[in-house]
Amino acid sequence: METNERQQLYAFDEQRYIPQLSIDCVVFGFHEQQLKVLLVNMHQTPYWALPGGFIQQNEDVDDAAARILFQRTGAHDIYLEQFYAFGKVNRNFTDVHRQIMAQIGLKAGEDHWIFRRFVSLGYYALVHFPEVDISSGMLKEPCAWFDVHQVPALIFDHNEIVQKALETLQRSLDEKLVGFKLLPETFTMGELQSLYETILGVRLLRTNFQRKILSMQILERTEKRFSGGAHKAPYLYRFIPKLNQI
Amino acid sequence: METNERQQLYAFDEQRYIPQLSIDCVVFGFHEQQLKVLLVNMHQTPYWALPGGFIQQNEDVDDAAARILFQRTGAHDIYLEQFYAFGKVNRNFTDVHRQIMAQIGLKAGEDHWIFRRFVSLGYYALVHFPEVDISSGMLKEPCAWFDVHQVPALIFDHNEIVQKALETLQRSLDEKLVGFKLLPETFTMGELQSLYETILGVRLLRTNFQRKILSMQILERTEKRFSGGAHKAPYLYRFIPKLNQI
DNA sequence: GTTTTATTGTATCATTATGGTACAATAGTA
DNA sequence: TACTATTGTACCATAATGATACAATAAAAC
């Protein structure tokens, strides 16, 4: 976010938004055997934060989350799932915002809306890593991907939000079969297993993982992939959900 | 709630609360083989609603939910779990509130805070049915228990909230072993099975259910219960969670 | 007091799911 | 042509689950 954007944020028409309510998004991507989280560097500070925003009076909360993500990533149709509302009474962020305001030459009274206590709705998002261009968003504040197990100290309670998002994702992996939303259209069984191992934080036995996934009858086998290694070529699979699933 | 209480609600100091954010509680109890939900009859109308309220500026959201429940039931230390935030843009309830205001002789301008769009945080609560006296709360609006499968048409989107609470409870039964929070200190295996069957909406095989629950090593067997039936007396069990659980 | 009845606790079998090993198939490399 | 690393699948051992059988017993019927 450029200074100008920050100024607009602090000056924005608070009538247009629901006060004291925010959205924070934990965007997951899968790249090089790692589960990544998208973080935003707050204007000219060493602080990293989750991408977030506010809810317009005339939009659904779910739509607000989608809009916020679009503004950051330029991507539509991102898979989004609300997972928790964070509502501790001390969720006000006066110090950080005062510091940023000072940097961009803004003076704000004690009663500025941003100094109030905020309840934040946590969403997690699953994206196809290569399809997201983090520089293509409307907002110019620098973004970066971090390994979910190497997330730096974040502002506010954002580390806690990441943790809870990860736990929810782990539970959802088998329940909702959301893992495929982190992979491209076609993928090998090894890539899928690597994804599961990374998210769950455990090693799985290759043969049994393959048997279990195939027995679910949710994968269509396409052609073989001839590429690279000095070994048998793996098949490529495509996710075909059963009718009673999403 | 008496007319006086309703008047206080509409007149209350909105500065003291977070605007446009509410809490709705789905209170579950287990009685006579049925899963019951606590509903509130809205002041002199045929409308039933979930017990709910608002969040004070100086309290955690979780504490607000506990306070709201205490005001209704007079009970402390109720098991509470937040499960979803409902945030459709059309969640404003002008019609019903106008009707109630008319009944109690209140006139309110178009800009009254209650007419705004609200985001509501859904909590489900698990209580020991016989220990809750629904007439003992501070609020006098009439409450009643309804079979969760016979809930009447509720105001706003409250039927949807009940449905989502039930689904969350079903998933939590095995995951968090919360079922015991609906039973008294000691109970028979039959009562526990009946609870599971009612919540999950399926019939379970008695012998296998018993084997599964006992193998979890979370029950302590106490004395036998001699009471009633012309048959062998069942043992009474007490829930003893393992250390790595809550 | 004896028999009957309904329910409880447990044992046992069959079936399915899961953990773990073995091995043939094969695309590329030496 | 032999070798290597990985893949797909078969196979066995163990654990979990589905289903049936049966002895034990508190109260009611007689």
Coordinates of C-alpha atoms (C1' of nucleotides) in Angstrom, one line a residue:
Chain A
M1 CA 0.0 0.0 0.0
E2 CA 1.4 3.3 -0.9
T3 CA 1.3 6.2 1.5
N4 CA -1.6 7.6 -0.4
E5 CA -3.6 4.4 0.1
R6 CA -2.8 4.4 3.8
Q7 CA -4.1 7.9 4.0
Q8 CA -7.2 6.9 2.2
L9 CA -7.7 4.0 4.7
Y10 CA -7.5 6.3 7.7
A11 CA -9.7 8.9 6.1
F12 CA -12.2 6.6 4.6
D13 CA -15.9 7.1 5.0
E14 CA -16.7 5.2 8.1
Q15 CA -20.4 5.5 7.5
R16 CA -19.9 3.2 4.6
Y17 CA -18.6 0.3 6.7
I18 CA -19.8 -1.7 9.7
P19 CA -17.9 -0.2 12.6
Q20 CA -15.6 -2.2 14.9
L21 CA -15.9 -5.3 12.7
S22 CA -13.1 -6.5 10.4
I23 CA -12.1 -9.4 8.3
D24 CA -8.8 -11.2 8.3
C25 CA -7.9 -13.7 5.6
V26 CA -5.4 -16.5 5.9
V27 CA -4.5 -17.3 2.3
F28 CA -2.9 -20.7 1.9
G29 CA -0.9 -21.8 -1.2
F30 CA 1.1 -24.9 -1.9
H31 CA 4.6 -24.5 -3.4
E32 CA 7.8 -26.5 -3.4
Q33 CA 6.5 -29.0 -0.8
Q34 CA 5.5 -26.2 1.5
L35 CA 2.3 -24.8 2.8
K36 CA 2.6 -21.0 2.3
V37 CA 0.7 -18.2 3.9
L38 CA 0.3 -14.8 2.2
L39 CA 1.3 -11.9 4.4
V40 CA 1.3 -8.1 4.0
N41 CA 4.0 -5.8 5.0
M42 CA 2.5 -2.8 6.8
H43 CA 3.4 0.5 5.4
Q44 CA 7.1 1.2 5.9
T45 CA 7.2 -0.7 9.2
P46 CA 8.8 -4.1 10.0
Y47 CA 5.4 -5.4 10.8
W48 CA 3.7 -8.2 8.9
A49 CA 0.0 -8.8 9.0
L50 CA -2.7 -10.8 7.5
P51 CA -4.5 -9.3 4.5
G52 CA -7.7 -7.8 5.8
G53 CA -10.3 -5.2 5.5
F54 CA -13.8 -4.0 6.5
I55 CA -17.4 -4.8 5.6
Q56 CA -19.5 -2.4 3.6
Q57 CA -23.0 -1.7 4.8
N58 CA -24.4 -3.1 1.6
E59 CA -22.5 -6.3 1.2
D60 CA -22.6 -9.8 2.7
V61 CA -19.8 -10.7 5.0
D62 CA -18.7 -13.5 2.6
D63 CA -18.7 -11.0 -0.3
A64 CA -16.6 -8.6 1.7
A65 CA -14.0 -11.4 2.3
A66 CA -14.0 -12.1 -1.5
R67 CA -13.6 -8.5 -2.3
I68 CA -10.8 -8.0 0.1
L69 CA -8.9 -10.9 -1.4
F70 CA -9.5 -9.7 -4.9
Q71 CA -8.1 -6.3 -4.1
R72 CA -4.9 -8.0 -2.8
T73 CA -4.5 -10.8 -5.3
G74 CA -6.4 -9.8 -8.4
A75 CA -8.0 -13.2 -8.3
H76 CA -11.8 -14.0 -8.5
D77 CA -13.5 -17.2 -7.4
I78 CA -11.1 -18.0 -4.6
Y79 CA -12.2 -20.7 -2.3
L80 CA -13.1 -19.1 1.1
E81 CA -14.3 -20.5 4.3
Q82 CA -15.1 -18.6 7.5
F83 CA -13.7 -20.3 10.5
Y84 CA -13.8 -18.1 13.6
A85 CA -14.6 -14.7 15.1
F86 CA -11.9 -13.2 17.2
G87 CA -13.4 -11.0 19.9
K88 CA -11.1 -10.4 22.8
V89 CA -11.8 -7.0 24.4
N90 CA -8.2 -5.9 24.0
R91 CA -8.3 -6.2 20.2
N92 CA -7.6 -2.5 19.5
F93 CA -4.4 -1.6 17.7
T94 CA -3.7 1.9 18.7
D95 CA 0.0 1.7 18.9
V96 CA 0.7 0.3 15.5
H97 CA -1.7 2.6 13.8
R98 CA -0.3 5.7 15.6
Q99 CA 3.2 4.7 14.5
I100 CA 2.1 4.4 10.8
M101 CA 0.1 7.6 11.0
A102 CA 3.1 9.4 12.3
Q103 CA 5.2 8.1 9.3
I104 CA 2.7 9.4 6.8
G105 CA 2.2 12.7 8.6
L106 CA -1.3 12.2 9.8
K107 CA -2.6 13.4 13.1
A108 CA -5.7 11.7 14.5
G109 CA -7.8 12.5 17.6
E110 CA -8.2 10.0 20.4
D111 CA -11.6 9.1 18.9
H112 CA -10.5 8.0 15.5
W113 CA -12.5 5.0 14.4
I114 CA -9.4 2.9 13.9
F115 CA -8.5 3.1 17.6
R116 CA -11.6 1.4 18.7
R117 CA -11.8 -2.3 19.7
F118 CA -12.4 -4.6 16.7
V119 CA -14.0 -8.0 16.4
S120 CA -12.5 -9.8 13.4
L121 CA -14.0 -12.5 11.3
G122 CA -11.4 -15.1 10.2
Y123 CA -11.5 -16.6 6.8
Y124 CA -9.2 -19.0 5.3
A125 CA -8.6 -19.1 1.5
L126 CA -7.2 -21.8 -0.7
V127 CA -5.5 -20.7 -3.9
H128 CA -3.5 -22.3 -6.8
F129 CA -0.1 -20.9 -6.0
P130 CA 1.2 -20.3 -9.5
E131 CA -2.0 -18.5 -10.6
V132 CA -1.8 -15.8 -8.0
D133 CA 0.3 -12.8 -8.8
I134 CA 0.8 -11.0 -5.6
S135 CA 1.8 -7.9 -7.4
S136 CA -1.3 -7.7 -9.5
G137 CA -3.7 -6.6 -6.7
M138 CA -5.1 -3.1 -6.6
L139 CA -3.3 -2.4 -3.3
K140 CA 0.4 -1.7 -3.6
E141 CA 1.5 -2.7 -0.1
P142 CA 4.1 -5.4 -0.5
C143 CA 3.0 -9.0 -0.1
A144 CA 5.0 -12.1 0.4
W145 CA 4.5 -15.8 0.9
F146 CA 5.8 -17.5 4.1
D147 CA 6.1 -21.1 5.0
V148 CA 3.2 -21.6 7.5
H149 CA 5.7 -23.1 9.9
Q150 CA 8.1 -20.1 9.6
V151 CA 5.6 -17.3 10.0
P152 CA 7.3 -14.3 11.7
A153 CA 5.8 -12.4 14.6
L154 CA 2.7 -10.7 13.3
I155 CA 0.8 -7.7 14.5
F156 CA -2.1 -8.0 17.0
D157 CA -3.3 -11.6 17.4
H158 CA -2.6 -12.6 13.8
N159 CA -0.3 -15.4 14.7
E160 CA -3.2 -16.9 16.7
I161 CA -5.5 -16.5 13.7
V162 CA -3.0 -18.3 11.4
Q163 CA -2.8 -21.1 14.0
K164 CA -6.5 -21.6 14.2
A165 CA -6.9 -21.4 10.4
L166 CA -4.3 -24.2 10.1
E167 CA -6.1 -26.4 12.6
T168 CA -9.4 -25.8 10.7
L169 CA -7.7 -26.7 7.4
Q170 CA -6.3 -29.9 8.9
R171 CA -9.8 -31.0 10.1
S172 CA -11.3 -30.0 6.7
L173 CA -8.9 -32.0 4.6
D174 CA -10.7 -35.3 4.9
E175 CA -14.1 -33.9 5.8
K176 CA -14.5 -31.6 2.9
L177 CA -11.8 -32.7 0.6
V178 CA -10.5 -29.2 0.2
G179 CA -6.9 -30.2 -0.5
F180 CA -7.5 -30.3 -4.2
K181 CA -8.2 -26.6 -4.2
L182 CA -4.5 -26.1 -3.5
L183 CA -3.4 -28.1 -6.5
P184 CA -3.5 -27.5 -10.3
E185 CA -6.1 -29.2 -12.5
T186 CA -4.0 -32.4 -12.8
F187 CA -1.4 -33.7 -10.4
T188 CA 0.5 -36.8 -9.5
M189 CA -0.3 -39.0 -6.5
G190 CA 3.1 -38.0 -5.1
E191 CA 2.1 -34.4 -5.2
L192 CA -1.2 -35.0 -3.5
Q193 CA 0.5 -37.1 -0.8
S194 CA 3.1 -34.4 -0.2
L195 CA 0.3 -31.9 0.2
Y196 CA -1.4 -34.0 2.8
E197 CA 1.8 -34.6 4.7
T198 CA 2.7 -31.0 4.7
I199 CA -0.7 -29.8 6.0
L200 CA -1.1 -32.6 8.5
G201 CA 2.5 -32.5 9.6
V202 CA 2.9 -36.2 9.5
R203 CA 4.5 -38.8 7.2
L204 CA 2.2 -41.1 5.4
L205 CA 2.9 -44.5 3.9
R206 CA 2.8 -44.1 0.2
T207 CA 1.1 -47.4 -0.7
N208 CA -1.7 -46.9 1.9
F209 CA -2.3 -43.3 1.0
Q210 CA -2.7 -44.3 -2.6
R211 CA -5.1 -47.1 -1.7
K212 CA -7.2 -44.8 0.5
I213 CA -7.5 -41.9 -1.9
L214 CA -8.2 -44.2 -4.9
S215 CA -10.9 -46.0 -2.9
M216 CA -12.7 -42.7 -2.4
Q217 CA -13.6 -42.8 -6.1
I218 CA -13.0 -39.1 -6.5
L219 CA -10.1 -39.2 -8.9
E220 CA -10.0 -39.6 -12.6
R221 CA -6.8 -41.0 -14.0
T222 CA -5.6 -39.3 -17.2
E223 CA -2.4 -39.7 -19.2
K224 CA 1.1 -40.5 -17.8
R225 CA 3.5 -37.7 -17.2
F226 CA 6.9 -38.2 -18.9
S227 CA 9.2 -35.8 -17.2
G228 CA 12.5 -35.7 -15.4
G229 CA 13.3 -38.7 -13.3
A230 CA 15.1 -41.9 -14.1
H231 CA 12.1 -44.0 -13.2
K232 CA 8.6 -45.1 -14.1
A233 CA 6.4 -42.2 -15.0
P234 CA 3.5 -41.4 -12.7
Y235 CA -0.1 -41.0 -13.9
L236 CA -1.7 -37.6 -13.7
Y237 CA -5.0 -37.5 -11.8
R238 CA -7.9 -35.0 -11.9
F239 CA -10.3 -34.4 -9.1
I240 CA -13.9 -35.5 -9.9
P241 CA -16.1 -35.0 -6.8
K242 CA -18.9 -37.4 -6.2
L243 CA -22.4 -35.9 -6.7
N244 CA -23.2 -35.5 -3.0
Q245 CA -20.1 -33.4 -2.4
I246 CA -19.1 -30.0 -3.3
Chain B
M1 CA -39.4 -9.7 29.0
E2 CA -41.9 -7.3 30.4
T3 CA -42.9 -4.2 28.5
N4 CA -40.6 -2.2 30.7
E5 CA -37.6 -4.4 29.7
R6 CA -38.4 -4.1 26.0
Q7 CA -38.5 -0.3 26.4
Q8 CA -35.2 -0.4 28.1
L9 CA -33.8 -2.5 25.3
Y10 CA -34.8 0.0 22.6
A11 CA -33.7 2.9 24.7
F12 CA -30.4 1.4 25.9
D13 CA -27.2 3.3 25.7
E14 CA -25.9 2.3 22.3
Q15 CA -22.5 3.8 23.1
R16 CA -22.0 1.0 25.6
Y17 CA -22.3 -1.8 22.9
I18 CA -20.6 -2.7 19.7
P19 CA -23.0 -1.5 17.0
Q20 CA -24.4 -3.8 14.4
L21 CA -23.0 -6.9 16.0
S22 CA -25.1 -9.3 18.0
I23 CA -25.0 -12.8 19.6
D24 CA -27.5 -15.6 19.2
C25 CA -27.4 -18.6 21.4
V26 CA -28.7 -22.1 20.5
V27 CA -29.1 -23.7 23.9
F28 CA -29.4 -27.5 23.8
G29 CA -30.8 -29.6 26.5
F30 CA -31.6 -33.3 26.7
H31 CA -34.9 -34.4 28.2
E32 CA -37.1 -37.5 27.7
Q33 CA -35.1 -38.8 24.8
Q34 CA -35.3 -35.6 22.9
L35 CA -32.8 -32.9 22.1
K36 CA -34.4 -29.6 23.1
V37 CA -33.7 -26.0 22.1
L38 CA -34.5 -23.1 24.3
L39 CA -36.6 -20.4 22.6
V40 CA -37.9 -17.0 23.6
N41 CA -41.3 -15.7 22.9
M42 CA -40.9 -12.1 21.7
H43 CA -42.9 -9.6 23.6
Q44 CA -46.6 -10.2 23.0
T45 CA -46.2 -11.5 19.5
P46 CA -46.5 -15.0 18.1
Y47 CA -42.8 -14.8 17.2
W48 CA -40.3 -17.1 18.7
A49 CA -36.6 -16.4 18.6
L50 CA -33.2 -17.5 19.8
P51 CA -32.0 -15.9 23.1
G52 CA -29.6 -13.2 22.1
G53 CA -28.1 -9.9 22.9
F54 CA -25.3 -7.5 22.3
I55 CA -21.6 -7.1 23.2
Q56 CA -20.5 -4.5 25.6
Q57 CA -17.5 -2.4 24.6
N58 CA -15.6 -3.6 27.6
E59 CA -16.2 -7.4 27.4
D60 CA -14.8 -10.3 25.4
V61 CA -17.3 -11.7 22.9
D62 CA -17.2 -15.0 24.7
D63 CA -18.0 -13.3 28.0
A64 CA -20.9 -11.5 26.3
A65 CA -22.4 -14.8 25.3
A66 CA -22.0 -16.2 28.8
R67 CA -23.6 -13.1 30.3
I68 CA -26.5 -13.2 27.8
L69 CA -27.2 -16.8 28.8
F70 CA -26.9 -16.1 32.5
Q71 CA -29.5 -13.4 32.1
R72 CA -31.9 -15.8 30.5
T73 CA -31.3 -19.0 32.5
G74 CA -29.7 -17.8 35.8
A75 CA -27.0 -20.4 35.2
H76 CA -23.3 -19.8 35.3
D77 CA -20.5 -22.0 33.8
I78 CA -22.6 -23.1 30.9
Y79 CA -20.6 -24.8 28.2
L80 CA -20.4 -22.5 25.2
E81 CA -18.9 -22.8 21.8
Q82 CA -18.9 -20.2 19.0
F83 CA -19.7 -21.9 15.7
Y84 CA -20.4 -19.3 13.0
A85 CA -20.9 -15.6 12.1
F86 CA -24.1 -14.9 10.1
G87 CA -23.5 -11.9 7.9
K88 CA -26.0 -11.6 5.1
V89 CA -26.6 -8.0 4.1
N90 CA -30.4 -8.3 4.6
R91 CA -30.0 -9.2 8.3
N92 CA -32.0 -6.2 9.5
F93 CA -35.2 -6.7 11.4
T94 CA -37.1 -3.6 10.9
D95 CA -40.6 -5.1 10.5
V96 CA -40.6 -7.2 13.7
H97 CA -39.2 -4.5 15.8
R98 CA -41.6 -1.8 14.5
Q99 CA -44.5 -4.1 15.4
I100 CA -43.2 -4.6 18.9
M101 CA -42.5 -0.9 19.3
A102 CA -46.0 -0.1 18.3
Q103 CA -47.4 -2.5 20.9
I104 CA -45.5 -0.9 23.7
G105 CA -46.2 2.6 22.5
L106 CA -42.8 3.5 21.3
K107 CA -42.1 5.7 18.3
A108 CA -38.7 5.5 16.7
G109 CA -37.1 7.4 13.9
E110 CA -35.9 5.7 10.8
D111 CA -32.3 5.9 12.1
H112 CA -32.9 3.9 15.3
W113 CA -29.9 1.6 15.9
I114 CA -32.1 -1.5 16.0
F115 CA -33.1 -1.0 12.4
R116 CA -29.6 -1.3 11.1
R117 CA -28.1 -4.4 9.5
F118 CA -26.7 -6.8 12.1
V119 CA -23.9 -9.4 11.9
S120 CA -24.6 -12.1 14.5
L121 CA -22.2 -14.5 16.2
G122 CA -23.7 -17.9 16.7
Y123 CA -22.9 -19.8 19.9
Y124 CA -24.2 -23.1 20.9
A125 CA -24.6 -24.0 24.6
L126 CA -25.0 -27.4 26.3
V127 CA -26.8 -27.5 29.6
H128 CA -28.0 -30.1 32.1
F129 CA -31.7 -29.9 31.4
P130 CA -33.1 -30.3 35.0
E131 CA -30.7 -27.8 36.4
V132 CA -31.9 -25.0 34.2
D133 CA -34.9 -23.1 35.5
I134 CA -36.1 -21.0 32.5
S135 CA -38.2 -18.8 34.8
S136 CA -35.3 -17.9 37.0
G137 CA -33.5 -15.6 34.6
M138 CA -33.4 -11.8 35.0
L139 CA -35.4 -11.3 31.9
K140 CA -39.1 -12.1 32.1
E141 CA -39.9 -12.7 28.5
P142 CA -41.4 -16.3 28.4
C143 CA -39.0 -19.1 27.4
A144 CA -39.8 -22.6 26.4
W145 CA -38.0 -25.8 25.3
F146 CA -38.7 -27.2 21.8
D147 CA -37.7 -30.5 20.3
V148 CA -35.0 -29.6 17.9
H149 CA -36.8 -31.4 15.1
Q150 CA -40.1 -29.5 15.9
V151 CA -38.8 -26.0 16.0
P152 CA -41.5 -23.6 14.8
A153 CA -40.9 -20.9 12.3
L154 CA -38.5 -18.4 13.9
I155 CA -37.8 -14.8 13.3
F156 CA -35.1 -13.6 10.9
D157 CA -32.7 -16.4 9.9
H158 CA -32.9 -18.1 13.3
N159 CA -34.0 -21.4 11.9
E160 CA -30.9 -21.5 9.8
I161 CA -28.8 -20.7 12.9
V162 CA -30.4 -23.7 14.7
Q163 CA -29.7 -25.9 11.8
K164 CA -26.0 -24.9 11.6
A165 CA -25.7 -25.3 15.4
L166 CA -27.0 -28.8 15.2
E167 CA -24.6 -29.8 12.4
T168 CA -21.7 -28.4 14.4
L169 CA -22.9 -30.4 17.5
Q170 CA -23.1 -33.6 15.5
R171 CA -19.5 -33.1 14.3
S172 CA -18.3 -32.2 17.8
L173 CA -19.8 -35.3 19.5
D174 CA -16.9 -37.6 18.8
E175 CA -14.3 -34.9 18.2
K176 CA -14.7 -33.1 21.5
L177 CA -16.8 -35.6 23.5
V178 CA -19.2 -32.8 24.4
G179 CA -22.2 -35.1 24.8
F180 CA -21.6 -35.6 28.5
K181 CA -22.2 -31.9 29.0
L182 CA -25.9 -32.7 28.3
L183 CA -26.1 -35.5 30.9
P184 CA -26.1 -35.4 34.7
E185 CA -23.1 -36.4 36.7
T186 CA -23.9 -40.1 36.5
F187 CA -25.9 -41.9 33.8
T188 CA -26.5 -45.3 32.3
M189 CA -25.1 -46.6 29.0
G190 CA -28.6 -46.6 27.6
E191 CA -29.0 -42.9 28.4
L192 CA -25.8 -42.1 26.7
Q193 CA -26.6 -44.1 23.7
S194 CA -30.0 -42.5 23.5
L195 CA -28.3 -39.1 23.5
Y196 CA -26.0 -40.1 20.7
E197 CA -28.9 -41.5 18.6
T198 CA -31.0 -38.4 19.1
I199 CA -28.3 -35.9 18.2
L200 CA -27.0 -37.9 15.2
G201 CA -30.4 -39.0 14.0
V202 CA -29.4 -42.6 13.6
R203 CA -29.9 -45.9 15.4
L204 CA -26.8 -47.5 16.9
L205 CA -26.2 -51.1 17.7
R206 CA -26.3 -51.3 21.5
T207 CA -23.4 -53.8 22.0
N208 CA -21.1 -52.0 19.6
F209 CA -21.8 -48.6 21.0
Q210 CA -21.0 -49.9 24.5
R211 CA -17.8 -51.4 23.3
K212 CA -16.7 -48.3 21.5
I213 CA -17.4 -45.9 24.4
L214 CA -15.8 -48.2 27.0
S215 CA -12.7 -48.6 24.9
M216 CA -12.2 -44.9 25.0
Q217 CA -11.3 -45.2 28.7
I218 CA -13.2 -42.0 29.6
L219 CA -15.9 -43.6 31.8
E220 CA -15.7 -44.6 35.4
R221 CA -18.2 -47.3 36.5
T222 CA -19.9 -46.6 39.8
E223 CA -22.7 -48.5 41.5
K224 CA -25.6 -50.2 39.9
R225 CA -28.9 -48.4 39.7
F226 CA -31.9 -50.4 41.1
S227 CA -34.9 -48.6 39.7
G228 CA -37.9 -49.3 37.7
G229 CA -37.8 -52.0 35.0
A230 CA -38.3 -55.7 35.3
H231 CA -34.8 -56.5 34.3
K232 CA -31.2 -56.5 35.1
A233 CA -30.1 -53.2 36.7
P234 CA -27.7 -51.1 34.7
Y235 CA -24.4 -49.7 36.0
L236 CA -24.1 -45.9 36.4
Y237 CA -21.1 -44.3 34.7
R238 CA -19.3 -41.0 35.3
F239 CA -17.3 -39.1 32.7
I240 CA -13.6 -39.0 33.5
P241 CA -11.8 -37.2 30.7
K242 CA -8.3 -38.3 29.8
L243 CA -5.6 -35.8 30.6
N244 CA -5.0 -34.6 27.1
Q245 CA -8.7 -33.6 26.7
I246 CA -10.9 -31.0 28.2
Chain C
dG1 C1' -41.3 -69.7 45.9
dT2 C1' -41.0 -70.5 41.0
dT3 C1' -41.5 -68.9 36.4
dT4 C1' -41.5 -65.3 33.1
dT5 C1' -39.9 -61.0 31.0
dA6 C1' -37.1 -57.3 29.5
dT7 C1' -32.8 -55.5 29.6
dT8 C1' -27.8 -55.5 30.5
dG9 C1' -23.0 -56.9 30.1
dT10 C1' -19.9 -59.5 27.5
dA11 C1' -18.2 -62.9 24.2
dT12 C1' -17.6 -64.2 19.6
dC13 C1' -17.8 -64.3 14.7
dA14 C1' -17.7 -61.8 10.1
dT15 C1' -16.5 -57.9 7.5
dT16 C1' -14.0 -53.8 6.6
dA17 C1' -10.4 -50.4 7.3
dT18 C1' -5.6 -49.6 8.2
dG19 C1' -0.4 -50.5 9.0
dG20 C1' 3.4 -52.5 6.8
dT21 C1' 6.1 -55.4 3.3
dA22 C1' 7.1 -57.3 -1.2
dC23 C1' 7.5 -57.1 -6.0
dA24 C1' 6.8 -56.4 -10.9
dA25 C1' 6.8 -52.4 -14.2
dT26 C1' 9.3 -48.8 -16.4
dA27 C1' 11.5 -44.1 -18.0
dG28 C1' 15.7 -42.5 -18.0
dT29 C1' 20.9 -43.0 -17.1
dA30 C1' 25.4 -45.4 -17.1
Chain D
dT1 C1' 22.2 -53.9 -22.1
dA2 C1' 22.4 -53.4 -17.2
dC3 C1' 21.3 -50.3 -13.6
dT4 C1' 18.5 -46.9 -10.7
dA5 C1' 14.8 -44.7 -8.7
dT6 C1' 10.0 -44.4 -8.5
dT7 C1' 5.4 -46.1 -9.4
dG8 C1' 1.3 -49.2 -9.2
dT9 C1' -0.5 -53.1 -7.1
dA10 C1' -0.7 -57.3 -4.6
dC11 C1' -0.5 -59.3 -0.2
dC12 C1' -0.4 -60.2 4.8
dA13 C1' -1.0 -58.7 9.8
dT14 C1' -3.5 -56.0 12.8
dA15 C1' -7.2 -53.0 14.4
dA16 C1' -11.8 -51.2 14.0
dT17 C1' -16.5 -52.0 13.1
dG18 C1' -21.0 -54.6 12.1
dA19 C1' -23.8 -58.3 13.7
dT20 C1' -25.3 -62.3 16.5
dA21 C1' -25.5 -65.2 20.7
dC22 C1' -26.0 -65.8 25.4
dA23 C1' -25.6 -65.7 30.4
dA24 C1' -26.9 -62.6 34.3
dT25 C1' -30.5 -60.5 36.9
dA26 C1' -34.3 -57.2 38.9
dA27 C1' -38.9 -57.0 39.0
dA28 C1' -43.4 -58.7 37.7
dA29 C1' -46.6 -62.6 37.1
dC30 C1' -48.2 -66.7 38.7

